[in-house]
Amino acid sequence: QMKGAPKGYKFGSSVAIDGDRVVVGAPSDKFKGNDTGSASIYERHNDGTYPLKAVIYANDAYWANFFGGAVAIDKDHVIVGASDNNEAALKAGAAYIFESDSKGNYPQKYKLINEKSGTWEHFGTSVSVSARRVLVGSLKGKGASGTGTAWLYHDPCVSGLVCDDGD
């Protein structure tokens, strides 16, 4: 068990590991209301323990977004899904990109949304990251009932994709 893990909040609903870093999602964290969500980052020490390094939240955290329902990590980049985010449409979803800075903090860099998302698409249900590629899954494609969709982004937010900066 990870030390410093919050009780409840569906901690452990999603997990990812890369080298000595571990990310654990807690989509029911009540940071800004029920089911706002969070993700905890742990880093392995020389003695083999994994103390808590950071707890991250979406800059636009809001209740019932389920941020942390999906997590991924690759080197200094952490991707977190919020499958019920309402920015593009009701429960359309979003994925957030965090990057470790020189002080070991994980500020939010970008928020990925799919402008073409339909209601209840749940973009961000699953996420993956490798090098400069981000893969985001959704339960339903626009206009397709329950068929699911996966979106592959190369150099997200660098190549003109729909991104909000972290502010």
Short mmCIF file of C-alpha atoms in Angstrom, two decimals:
data_model
loop_
_atom_site.label_atom_id
_atom_site.label_comp_id
_atom_site.label_asym_id
_atom_site.label_seq_id
_atom_site.Cartn_x
_atom_site.Cartn_y
_atom_site.Cartn_z
CA GLN A 1 0.00 0.00 0.00
CA MET A 2 1.19 3.48 -0.83
CA LYS A 3 1.87 5.63 2.23
CA GLY A 4 -0.16 8.79 2.38
CA ALA A 5 -3.00 7.30 0.32
CA PRO A 6 -6.33 9.02 0.95
CA LYS A 7 -9.09 6.87 2.40
CA GLY A 8 -11.96 6.18 0.07
CA TYR A 9 -12.40 8.36 -2.99
CA LYS A 10 -12.03 5.23 -5.18
CA PHE A 11 -8.26 5.54 -4.76
CA GLY A 12 -6.63 2.93 -7.01
CA SER A 13 -9.34 2.98 -9.69
CA SER A 14 -6.56 3.67 -12.17
CA VAL A 15 -2.82 3.09 -11.87
CA ALA A 16 0.29 3.59 -13.99
CA ILE A 17 4.02 3.12 -13.49
CA ASP A 18 7.12 4.34 -15.33
CA GLY A 19 10.51 3.56 -13.82
CA ASP A 20 10.51 4.81 -10.22
CA ARG A 21 7.29 6.86 -10.51
CA VAL A 22 3.77 5.64 -9.84
CA VAL A 23 0.48 7.46 -10.48
CA VAL A 24 -2.75 6.44 -8.74
CA GLY A 25 -6.15 7.89 -9.63
CA ALA A 26 -8.89 8.74 -7.14
CA PRO A 27 -11.86 9.86 -9.27
CA SER A 28 -14.18 10.35 -6.29
CA ASP A 29 -11.89 12.73 -4.36
CA LYS A 30 -14.04 15.54 -2.97
CA PHE A 31 -11.53 18.38 -3.53
CA LYS A 32 -14.17 20.73 -4.99
CA GLY A 33 -17.31 18.67 -4.44
CA ASN A 34 -18.32 15.04 -4.88
CA ASP A 35 -16.37 13.16 -7.53
CA THR A 36 -14.07 16.07 -8.45
CA GLY A 37 -11.16 13.62 -8.53
CA SER A 38 -7.39 13.65 -8.08
CA ALA A 39 -4.25 11.75 -8.98
CA SER A 40 -1.39 10.98 -6.56
CA ILE A 41 2.21 10.68 -7.70
CA TYR A 42 4.71 8.57 -5.77
CA GLU A 43 8.44 8.30 -6.38
CA ARG A 44 10.66 5.44 -5.24
CA HIS A 45 13.42 6.23 -2.76
CA ASN A 46 16.70 4.32 -2.43
CA ASP A 47 15.31 2.43 0.59
CA GLY A 48 12.55 0.92 -1.62
CA THR A 49 9.68 2.99 -0.23
CA TYR A 50 7.33 5.04 -2.38
CA PRO A 51 6.52 8.26 -0.50
CA LEU A 52 3.91 10.66 -1.84
CA LYS A 53 5.49 13.26 -4.15
CA ALA A 54 2.42 15.21 -5.25
CA VAL A 55 -1.36 15.20 -5.49
CA ILE A 56 -2.64 16.82 -8.67
CA TYR A 57 -6.02 18.27 -9.57
CA ALA A 58 -7.42 19.85 -12.72
CA ASN A 59 -7.02 23.64 -12.73
CA ASP A 60 -10.73 23.83 -13.54
CA ALA A 61 -11.71 21.14 -11.01
CA TYR A 62 -15.45 20.80 -10.68
CA TRP A 63 -17.75 18.28 -9.00
CA ALA A 64 -18.66 15.10 -10.88
CA ASN A 65 -15.85 15.34 -13.47
CA PHE A 66 -14.25 12.06 -12.29
CA PHE A 67 -10.74 13.41 -12.86
CA GLY A 68 -8.37 10.48 -12.17
CA GLY A 69 -10.58 7.78 -13.62
CA ALA A 70 -7.71 7.10 -16.04
CA VAL A 71 -3.99 7.87 -15.58
CA ALA A 72 -0.78 7.40 -17.56
CA ILE A 73 2.86 8.40 -17.04
CA ASP A 74 5.91 8.61 -19.29
CA LYS A 75 9.04 10.18 -17.85
CA ASP A 76 8.03 13.69 -16.67
CA HIS A 77 4.58 13.65 -18.30
CA VAL A 78 1.39 12.58 -16.53
CA ILE A 79 -1.91 12.30 -18.39
CA VAL A 80 -5.17 12.21 -16.42
CA GLY A 81 -8.62 11.54 -17.83
CA ALA A 82 -11.78 13.27 -16.60
CA SER A 83 -14.45 11.35 -18.47
CA ASP A 84 -17.39 13.45 -17.26
CA ASN A 85 -16.00 16.95 -17.91
CA ASN A 86 -18.71 19.17 -19.42
CA GLU A 87 -16.71 21.74 -21.42
CA ALA A 88 -17.35 20.42 -24.94
CA ALA A 89 -20.80 18.98 -24.15
CA LEU A 90 -22.60 17.28 -21.27
CA LYS A 91 -20.30 14.48 -19.99
CA ALA A 92 -18.17 14.81 -23.15
CA GLY A 93 -14.93 14.41 -21.14
CA ALA A 94 -11.38 15.77 -21.21
CA ALA A 95 -7.76 14.72 -20.68
CA TYR A 96 -5.17 16.77 -18.83
CA ILE A 97 -1.42 16.92 -19.39
CA PHE A 98 0.91 17.63 -16.46
CA GLU A 99 4.69 17.99 -16.67
CA SER A 100 7.21 17.80 -13.85
CA ASP A 101 9.16 21.01 -13.39
CA SER A 102 12.69 21.56 -12.04
CA LYS A 103 11.35 21.70 -8.46
CA GLY A 104 9.57 18.35 -8.73
CA ASN A 105 6.10 19.89 -8.94
CA TYR A 106 3.56 18.80 -11.54
CA PRO A 107 1.79 21.87 -12.90
CA GLN A 108 -0.97 21.39 -15.45
CA LYS A 109 0.30 22.24 -18.93
CA TYR A 110 -2.68 21.52 -21.17
CA LYS A 111 -6.23 20.30 -21.27
CA LEU A 112 -7.29 18.24 -24.28
CA ILE A 113 -10.90 18.36 -25.33
CA ASN A 114 -12.54 17.03 -28.43
CA GLU A 115 -14.58 19.88 -29.94
CA LYS A 116 -16.54 17.31 -31.91
CA SER A 117 -17.51 15.36 -28.81
CA GLY A 118 -21.16 14.61 -28.35
CA THR A 119 -23.13 14.37 -25.15
CA TRP A 120 -22.11 11.43 -22.93
CA GLU A 121 -19.07 10.57 -25.09
CA HIS A 122 -16.78 10.27 -22.04
CA PHE A 123 -13.55 11.30 -23.79
CA GLY A 124 -10.79 10.52 -21.26
CA THR A 125 -12.21 7.18 -20.11
CA SER A 126 -8.78 5.73 -20.89
CA VAL A 127 -5.43 7.43 -21.51
CA SER A 128 -1.92 6.42 -22.51
CA VAL A 129 1.29 8.33 -23.21
CA SER A 130 4.55 7.40 -24.90
CA ALA A 131 7.23 9.87 -25.90
CA ARG A 132 5.36 12.74 -27.60
CA ARG A 133 2.18 10.80 -28.32
CA VAL A 134 -1.00 10.75 -26.26
CA LEU A 135 -3.83 8.27 -26.78
CA VAL A 136 -7.27 9.11 -25.34
CA GLY A 137 -10.21 6.72 -25.40
CA SER A 138 -13.92 7.47 -25.21
CA LEU A 139 -16.87 5.16 -24.66
CA LYS A 140 -18.89 6.50 -27.55
CA GLY A 141 -18.04 8.21 -30.81
CA LYS A 142 -20.14 11.16 -31.94
CA GLY A 143 -23.26 9.88 -33.62
CA ALA A 144 -22.40 6.27 -32.84
CA SER A 145 -24.21 4.54 -30.02
CA GLY A 146 -21.66 2.88 -27.75
CA THR A 147 -19.10 2.08 -30.44
CA GLY A 148 -16.17 3.74 -28.70
CA THR A 149 -13.35 5.79 -30.16
CA ALA A 150 -9.61 6.21 -29.59
CA TRP A 151 -7.90 9.48 -30.45
CA LEU A 152 -4.14 9.55 -31.10
CA TYR A 153 -2.40 12.90 -30.70
CA HIS A 154 1.16 13.49 -31.93
CA ASP A 155 2.84 16.38 -30.11
CA PRO A 156 -0.41 17.45 -28.44
CA CYS A 157 -0.88 21.17 -28.15
CA VAL A 158 2.20 21.82 -30.27
CA SER A 159 0.65 20.95 -33.62
CA GLY A 160 -2.44 23.15 -33.37
CA LEU A 161 -4.81 20.71 -31.70
CA VAL A 162 -7.59 21.92 -29.44
CA CYS A 163 -5.88 22.60 -26.12
CA ASP A 164 -6.33 25.02 -23.29
CA ASP A 165 -3.15 26.08 -21.59
CA GLY A 166 -2.99 25.17 -17.93
CA ASP A 167 -4.06 28.62 -16.71
#
